[in-house]
mmCIF file of C-alpha atoms in Angstrom:
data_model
loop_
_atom_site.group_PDB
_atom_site.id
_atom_site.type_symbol
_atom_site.label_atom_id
_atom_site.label_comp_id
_atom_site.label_asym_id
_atom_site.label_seq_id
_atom_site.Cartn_x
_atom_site.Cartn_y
_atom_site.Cartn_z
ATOM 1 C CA UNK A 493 82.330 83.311 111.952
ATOM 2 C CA UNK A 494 82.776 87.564 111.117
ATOM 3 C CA UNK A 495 79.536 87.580 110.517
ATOM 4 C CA UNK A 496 78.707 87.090 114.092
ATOM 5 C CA UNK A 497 80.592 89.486 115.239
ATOM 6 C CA UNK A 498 78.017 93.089 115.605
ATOM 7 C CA UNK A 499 80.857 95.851 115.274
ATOM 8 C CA UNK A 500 82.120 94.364 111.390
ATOM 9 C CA UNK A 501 79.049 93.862 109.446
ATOM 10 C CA UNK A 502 79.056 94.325 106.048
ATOM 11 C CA UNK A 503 78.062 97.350 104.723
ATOM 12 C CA UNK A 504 76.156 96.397 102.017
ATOM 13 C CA UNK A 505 74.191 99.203 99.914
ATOM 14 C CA UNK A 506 70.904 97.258 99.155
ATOM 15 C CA UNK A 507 70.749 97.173 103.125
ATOM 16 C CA UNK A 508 71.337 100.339 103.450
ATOM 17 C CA UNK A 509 68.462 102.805 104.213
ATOM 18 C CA UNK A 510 70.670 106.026 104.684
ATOM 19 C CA UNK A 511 74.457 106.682 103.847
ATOM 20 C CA UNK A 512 76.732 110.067 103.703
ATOM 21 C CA UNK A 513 79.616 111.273 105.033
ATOM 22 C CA UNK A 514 80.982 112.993 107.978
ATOM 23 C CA UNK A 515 84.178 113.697 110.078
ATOM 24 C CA UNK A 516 85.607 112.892 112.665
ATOM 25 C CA UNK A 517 85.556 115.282 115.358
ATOM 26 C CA UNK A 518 87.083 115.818 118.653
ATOM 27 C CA UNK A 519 85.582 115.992 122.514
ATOM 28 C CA UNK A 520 84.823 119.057 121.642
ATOM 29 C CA UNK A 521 83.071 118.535 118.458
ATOM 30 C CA UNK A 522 84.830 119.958 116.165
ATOM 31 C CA UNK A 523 87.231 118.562 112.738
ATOM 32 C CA UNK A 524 90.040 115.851 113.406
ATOM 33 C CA UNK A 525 90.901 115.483 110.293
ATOM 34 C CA UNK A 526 89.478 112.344 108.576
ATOM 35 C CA UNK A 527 86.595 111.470 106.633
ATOM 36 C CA UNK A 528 84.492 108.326 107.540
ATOM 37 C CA UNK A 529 81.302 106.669 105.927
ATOM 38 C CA UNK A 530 78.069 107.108 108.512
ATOM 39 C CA UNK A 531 75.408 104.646 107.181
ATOM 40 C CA UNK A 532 72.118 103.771 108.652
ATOM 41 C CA UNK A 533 70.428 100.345 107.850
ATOM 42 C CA UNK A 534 67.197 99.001 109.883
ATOM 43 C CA UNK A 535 69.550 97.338 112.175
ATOM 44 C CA UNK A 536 73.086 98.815 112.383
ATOM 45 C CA UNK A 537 74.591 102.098 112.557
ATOM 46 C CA UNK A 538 77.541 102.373 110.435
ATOM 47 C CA UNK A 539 80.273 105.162 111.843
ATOM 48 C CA UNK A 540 82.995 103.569 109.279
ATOM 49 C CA UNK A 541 82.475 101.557 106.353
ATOM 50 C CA UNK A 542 84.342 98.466 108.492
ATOM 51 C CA UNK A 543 83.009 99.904 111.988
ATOM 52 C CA UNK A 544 79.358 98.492 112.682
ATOM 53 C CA UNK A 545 77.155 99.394 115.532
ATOM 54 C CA UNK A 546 73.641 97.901 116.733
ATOM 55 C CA UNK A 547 71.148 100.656 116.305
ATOM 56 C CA UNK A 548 68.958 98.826 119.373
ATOM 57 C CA UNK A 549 72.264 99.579 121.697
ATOM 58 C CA UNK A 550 72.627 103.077 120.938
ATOM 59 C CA UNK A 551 71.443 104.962 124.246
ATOM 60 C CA UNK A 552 72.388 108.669 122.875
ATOM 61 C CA UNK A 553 72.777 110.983 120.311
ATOM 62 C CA UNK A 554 73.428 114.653 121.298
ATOM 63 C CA UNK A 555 74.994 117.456 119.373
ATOM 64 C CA UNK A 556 78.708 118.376 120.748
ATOM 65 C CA UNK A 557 79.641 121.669 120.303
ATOM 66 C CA UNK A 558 79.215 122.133 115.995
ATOM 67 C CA UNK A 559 79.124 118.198 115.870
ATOM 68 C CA UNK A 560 77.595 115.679 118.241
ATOM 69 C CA UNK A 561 78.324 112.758 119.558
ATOM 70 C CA UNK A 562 77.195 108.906 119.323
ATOM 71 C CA UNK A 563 77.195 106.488 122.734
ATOM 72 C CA UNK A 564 75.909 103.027 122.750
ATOM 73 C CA UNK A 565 76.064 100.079 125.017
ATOM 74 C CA UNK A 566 79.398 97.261 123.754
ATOM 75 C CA UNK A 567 77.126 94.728 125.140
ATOM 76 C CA UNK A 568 80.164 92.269 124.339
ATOM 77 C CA UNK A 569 82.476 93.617 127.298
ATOM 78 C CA UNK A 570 79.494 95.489 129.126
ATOM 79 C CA UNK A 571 80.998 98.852 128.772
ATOM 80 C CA UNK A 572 79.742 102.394 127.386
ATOM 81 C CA UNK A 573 81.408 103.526 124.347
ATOM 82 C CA UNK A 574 80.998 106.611 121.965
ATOM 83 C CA UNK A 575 82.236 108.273 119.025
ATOM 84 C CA UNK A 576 81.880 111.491 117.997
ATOM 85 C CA UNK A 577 81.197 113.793 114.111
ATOM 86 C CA UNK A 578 81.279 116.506 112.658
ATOM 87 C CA UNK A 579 80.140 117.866 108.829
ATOM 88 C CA UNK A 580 81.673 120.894 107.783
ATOM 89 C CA UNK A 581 80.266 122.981 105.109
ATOM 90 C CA UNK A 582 81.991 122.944 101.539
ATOM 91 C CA UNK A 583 83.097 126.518 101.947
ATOM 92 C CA UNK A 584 84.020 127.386 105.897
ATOM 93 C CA UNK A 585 82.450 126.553 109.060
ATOM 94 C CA UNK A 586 80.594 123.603 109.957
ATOM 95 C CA UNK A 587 76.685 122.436 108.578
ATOM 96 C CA UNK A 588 74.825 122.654 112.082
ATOM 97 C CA UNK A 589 71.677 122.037 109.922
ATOM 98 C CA UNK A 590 72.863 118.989 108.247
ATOM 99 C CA UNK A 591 73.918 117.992 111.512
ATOM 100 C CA UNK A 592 70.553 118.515 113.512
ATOM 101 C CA UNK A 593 68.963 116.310 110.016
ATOM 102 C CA UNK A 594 71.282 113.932 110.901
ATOM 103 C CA UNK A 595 70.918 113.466 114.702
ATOM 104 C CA UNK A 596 66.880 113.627 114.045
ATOM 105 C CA UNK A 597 67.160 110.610 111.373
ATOM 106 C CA UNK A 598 69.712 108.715 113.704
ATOM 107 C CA UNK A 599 67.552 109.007 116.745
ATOM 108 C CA UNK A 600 64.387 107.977 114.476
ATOM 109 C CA UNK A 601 66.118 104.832 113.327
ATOM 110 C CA UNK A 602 67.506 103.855 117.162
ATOM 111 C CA UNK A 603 64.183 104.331 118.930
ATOM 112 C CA UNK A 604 62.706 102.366 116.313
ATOM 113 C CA UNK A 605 64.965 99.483 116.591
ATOM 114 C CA UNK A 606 65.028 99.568 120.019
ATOM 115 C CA UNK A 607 61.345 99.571 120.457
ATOM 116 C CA UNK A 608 61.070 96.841 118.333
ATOM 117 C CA UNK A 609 61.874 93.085 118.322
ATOM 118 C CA UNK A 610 65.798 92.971 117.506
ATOM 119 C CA UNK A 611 67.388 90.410 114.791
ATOM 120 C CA UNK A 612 68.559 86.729 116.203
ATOM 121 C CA UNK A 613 71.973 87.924 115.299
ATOM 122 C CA UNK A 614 71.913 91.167 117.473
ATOM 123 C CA UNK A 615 70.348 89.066 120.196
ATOM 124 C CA UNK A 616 72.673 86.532 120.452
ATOM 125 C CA UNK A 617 75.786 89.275 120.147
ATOM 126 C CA UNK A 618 76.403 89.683 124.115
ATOM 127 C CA UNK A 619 76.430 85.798 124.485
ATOM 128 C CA UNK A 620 79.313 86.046 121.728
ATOM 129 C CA UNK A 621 82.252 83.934 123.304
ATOM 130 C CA UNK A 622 84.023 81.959 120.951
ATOM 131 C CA UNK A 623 86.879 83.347 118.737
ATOM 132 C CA UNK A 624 85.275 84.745 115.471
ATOM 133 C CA UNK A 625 87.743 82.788 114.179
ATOM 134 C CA UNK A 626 88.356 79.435 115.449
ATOM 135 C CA UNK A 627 86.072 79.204 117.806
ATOM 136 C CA UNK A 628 88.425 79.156 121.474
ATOM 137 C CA UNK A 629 86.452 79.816 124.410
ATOM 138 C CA UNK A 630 87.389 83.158 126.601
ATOM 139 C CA UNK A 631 87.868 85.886 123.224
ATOM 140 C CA UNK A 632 88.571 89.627 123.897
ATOM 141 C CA UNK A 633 87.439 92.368 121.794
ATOM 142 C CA UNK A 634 90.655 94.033 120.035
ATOM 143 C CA UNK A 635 90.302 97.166 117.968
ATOM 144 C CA UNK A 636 93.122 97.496 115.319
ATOM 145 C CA UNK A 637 93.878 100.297 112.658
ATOM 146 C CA UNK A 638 95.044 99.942 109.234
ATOM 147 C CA UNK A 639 96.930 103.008 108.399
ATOM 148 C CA UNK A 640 97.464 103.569 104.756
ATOM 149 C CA UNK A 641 99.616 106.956 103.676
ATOM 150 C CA UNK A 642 100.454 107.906 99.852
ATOM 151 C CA UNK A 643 102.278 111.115 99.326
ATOM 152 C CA UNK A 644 99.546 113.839 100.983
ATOM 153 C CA UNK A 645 97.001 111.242 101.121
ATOM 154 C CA UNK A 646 96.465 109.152 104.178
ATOM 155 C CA UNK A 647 93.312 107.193 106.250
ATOM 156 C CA UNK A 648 93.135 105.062 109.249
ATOM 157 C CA UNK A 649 91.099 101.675 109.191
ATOM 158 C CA UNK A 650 89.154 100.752 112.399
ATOM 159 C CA UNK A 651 89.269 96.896 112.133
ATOM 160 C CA UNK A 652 87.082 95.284 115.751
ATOM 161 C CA UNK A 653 87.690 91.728 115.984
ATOM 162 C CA UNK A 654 86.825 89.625 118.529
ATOM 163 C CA UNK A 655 89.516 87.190 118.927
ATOM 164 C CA UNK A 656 91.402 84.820 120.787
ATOM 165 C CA UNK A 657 95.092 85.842 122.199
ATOM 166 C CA UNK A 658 97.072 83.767 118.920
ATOM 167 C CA UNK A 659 94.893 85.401 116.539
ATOM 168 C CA UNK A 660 95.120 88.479 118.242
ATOM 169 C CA UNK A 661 98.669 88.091 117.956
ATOM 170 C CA UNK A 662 98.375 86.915 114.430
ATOM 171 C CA UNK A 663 96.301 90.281 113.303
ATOM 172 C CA UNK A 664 98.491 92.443 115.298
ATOM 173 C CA UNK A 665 101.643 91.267 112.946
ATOM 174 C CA UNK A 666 99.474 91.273 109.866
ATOM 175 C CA UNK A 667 98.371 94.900 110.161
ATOM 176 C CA UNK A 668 101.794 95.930 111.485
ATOM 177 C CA UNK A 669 103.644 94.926 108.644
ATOM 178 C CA UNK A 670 101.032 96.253 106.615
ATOM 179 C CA UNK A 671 101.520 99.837 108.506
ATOM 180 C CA UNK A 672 105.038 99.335 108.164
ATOM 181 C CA UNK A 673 105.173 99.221 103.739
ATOM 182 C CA UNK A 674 102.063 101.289 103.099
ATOM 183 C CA UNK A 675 101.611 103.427 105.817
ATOM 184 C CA UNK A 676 104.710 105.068 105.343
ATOM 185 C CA UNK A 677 104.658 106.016 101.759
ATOM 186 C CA UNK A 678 103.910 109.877 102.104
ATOM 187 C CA UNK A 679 103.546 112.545 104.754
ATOM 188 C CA UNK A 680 101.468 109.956 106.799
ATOM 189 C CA UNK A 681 104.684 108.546 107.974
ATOM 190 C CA UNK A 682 105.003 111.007 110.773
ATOM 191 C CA UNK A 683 101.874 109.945 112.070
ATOM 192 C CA UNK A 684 102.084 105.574 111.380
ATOM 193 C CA UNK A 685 104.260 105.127 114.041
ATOM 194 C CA UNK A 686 101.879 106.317 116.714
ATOM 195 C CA UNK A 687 98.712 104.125 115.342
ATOM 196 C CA UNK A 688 101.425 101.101 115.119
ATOM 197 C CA UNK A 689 102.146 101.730 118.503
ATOM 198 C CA UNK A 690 98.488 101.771 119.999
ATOM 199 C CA UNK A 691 97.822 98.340 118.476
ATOM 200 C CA UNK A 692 101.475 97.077 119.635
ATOM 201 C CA UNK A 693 100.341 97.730 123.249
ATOM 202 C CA UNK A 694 96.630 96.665 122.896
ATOM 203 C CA UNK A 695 97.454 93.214 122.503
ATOM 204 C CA UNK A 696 101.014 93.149 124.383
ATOM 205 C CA UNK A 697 98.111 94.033 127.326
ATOM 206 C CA UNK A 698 96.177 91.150 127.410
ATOM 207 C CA UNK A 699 99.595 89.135 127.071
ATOM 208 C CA UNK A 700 99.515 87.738 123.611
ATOM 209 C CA UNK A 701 102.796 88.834 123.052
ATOM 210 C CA UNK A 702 106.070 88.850 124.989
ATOM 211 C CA UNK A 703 107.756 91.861 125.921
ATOM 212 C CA UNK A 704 110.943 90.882 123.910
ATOM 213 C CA UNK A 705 108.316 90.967 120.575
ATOM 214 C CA UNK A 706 106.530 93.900 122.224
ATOM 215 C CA UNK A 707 109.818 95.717 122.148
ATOM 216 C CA UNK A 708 110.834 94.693 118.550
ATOM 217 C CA UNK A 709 107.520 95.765 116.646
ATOM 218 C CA UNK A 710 107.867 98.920 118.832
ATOM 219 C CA UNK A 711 111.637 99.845 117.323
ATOM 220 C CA UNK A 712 110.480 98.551 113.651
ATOM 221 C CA UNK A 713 107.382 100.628 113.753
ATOM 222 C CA UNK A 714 109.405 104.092 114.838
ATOM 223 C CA UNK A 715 112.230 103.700 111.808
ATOM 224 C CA UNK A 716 110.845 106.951 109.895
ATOM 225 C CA UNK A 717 111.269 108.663 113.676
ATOM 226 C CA UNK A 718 115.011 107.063 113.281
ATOM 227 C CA UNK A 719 115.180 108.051 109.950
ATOM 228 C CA UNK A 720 114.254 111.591 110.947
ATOM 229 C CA UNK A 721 116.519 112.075 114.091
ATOM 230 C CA UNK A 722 119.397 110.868 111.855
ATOM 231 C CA UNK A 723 118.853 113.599 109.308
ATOM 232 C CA UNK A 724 118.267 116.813 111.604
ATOM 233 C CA UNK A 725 121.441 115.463 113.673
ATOM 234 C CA UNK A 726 123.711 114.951 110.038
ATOM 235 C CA UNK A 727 122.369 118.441 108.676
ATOM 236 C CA UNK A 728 123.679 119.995 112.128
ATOM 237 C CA UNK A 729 127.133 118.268 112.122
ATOM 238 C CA UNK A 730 127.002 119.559 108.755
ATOM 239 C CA UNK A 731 126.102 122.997 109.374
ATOM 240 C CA UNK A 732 128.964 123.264 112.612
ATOM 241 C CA UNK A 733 131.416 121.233 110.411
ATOM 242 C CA UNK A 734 131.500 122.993 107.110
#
């Protein structure tokens, strides 16, 4: 079932003991570009309203450069991960005192859950191996994006399944069509191509696709590149001809 899986709970406000907003930031800490919800509940850490963490696998919050940075434990695939924020002031520069509230209040809420007994859930998360949806044996954990692009506006999805190579497969064509239509729709499209391609060769990877579909989503998803090359090269012939 999804609700099994630990890195897509719902984010549900009455849960919720702590919610705001924050950036994404870069290794070195500082503004990439995108907003992202940062929620804390007794038992997850929210760094993305779809993007769940355990609070009671979280082994470090530090500040990097102006932001800081978030590592925990996937306990599914037994592998360090992290993530890392930034929250810029409404004017210019970046809030280094919202940001030392907010490391203070996250490391409050992970020692406390990891002091403490965890949920049945959260305990029985690393033991996770079923498909979330149908239940095959052997899963892997796949992390798509859902890029969504509307004239100047445009946001990236983190969706974390944990899936079996069909569904994999499945999701992958799901989410690329869906890139395809609305994730080309404004300036975005010079950027859609490049998430496409990330979860294109995520899954062609663990060989849930074949290269011959591999190769196919890869050409559909680069069309606005296409599109682009094909106007610079008519508007020189143009230029030399006329």
């Amino acid at each position: 079932m999804p609700s099994d899986n630990p890195f897509r709970q719902p984010l549900r406000r009455k849960d919720v003991l702590f919610k705001t907003t924050v950036r994404q930031a870069n290794a070195d800490g500082k503004d990439a570009g995108g907003n992202t919800d940062f929620a804390i509940s007794n038992d997850y850490l929210w760094i993305a309203f779809y993007f769940s963490v355990p609070l009671a696998w979280i082994r470090d919050i530090e500040p990097l450069g102006p932001g800081f940075v978030v590592t925990w434990e996937n306990r599914l695939e037994n592998r360090e991960e992290s993530a890392a924020f930034c929250i810029l002031r409404s004017g210019w520069g970046y809030n280094t005192k919202k940001r030392d509230d907010l490391v203070r209040r996250l490391r409050d809420a992970a020692g406390k859950a990891g002091a403490g007994p965890v949920s049945a859930q959260i305990a029985a998360a690393p033991g996770m191996t079923t498909c979330q949806l149908c239940g095959a044996l052997s899963p892997r954990v796949f992390d798509f994006s859902w890029f969504t692009s509307f004239l100047a506006f445009a946001i990236s999805i983190p969706d974390r399944r944990v899936l079996c190579l069909p569904h994999a497969a499945s999701r992958l064509r799901a989410v690329t069509v869906y890139n395809l239509i609305i994730g080309n729709l404004g300036f975005g499209m010079f950027v859609s191509p490049i998430v496409s391609l990330g979860n294109i060769l995520q899954v062609r990877r663990t060989g849930a696709i074949t290269k011959p579909e591999t190769a196919f989503w890869t050409a559909l998803v680069f069309w606005p590149y296409l599109l682009m090359a094909t106007l610079v090269g008519w508007s020189i012939w143009y230029a030399i001809t006329f």
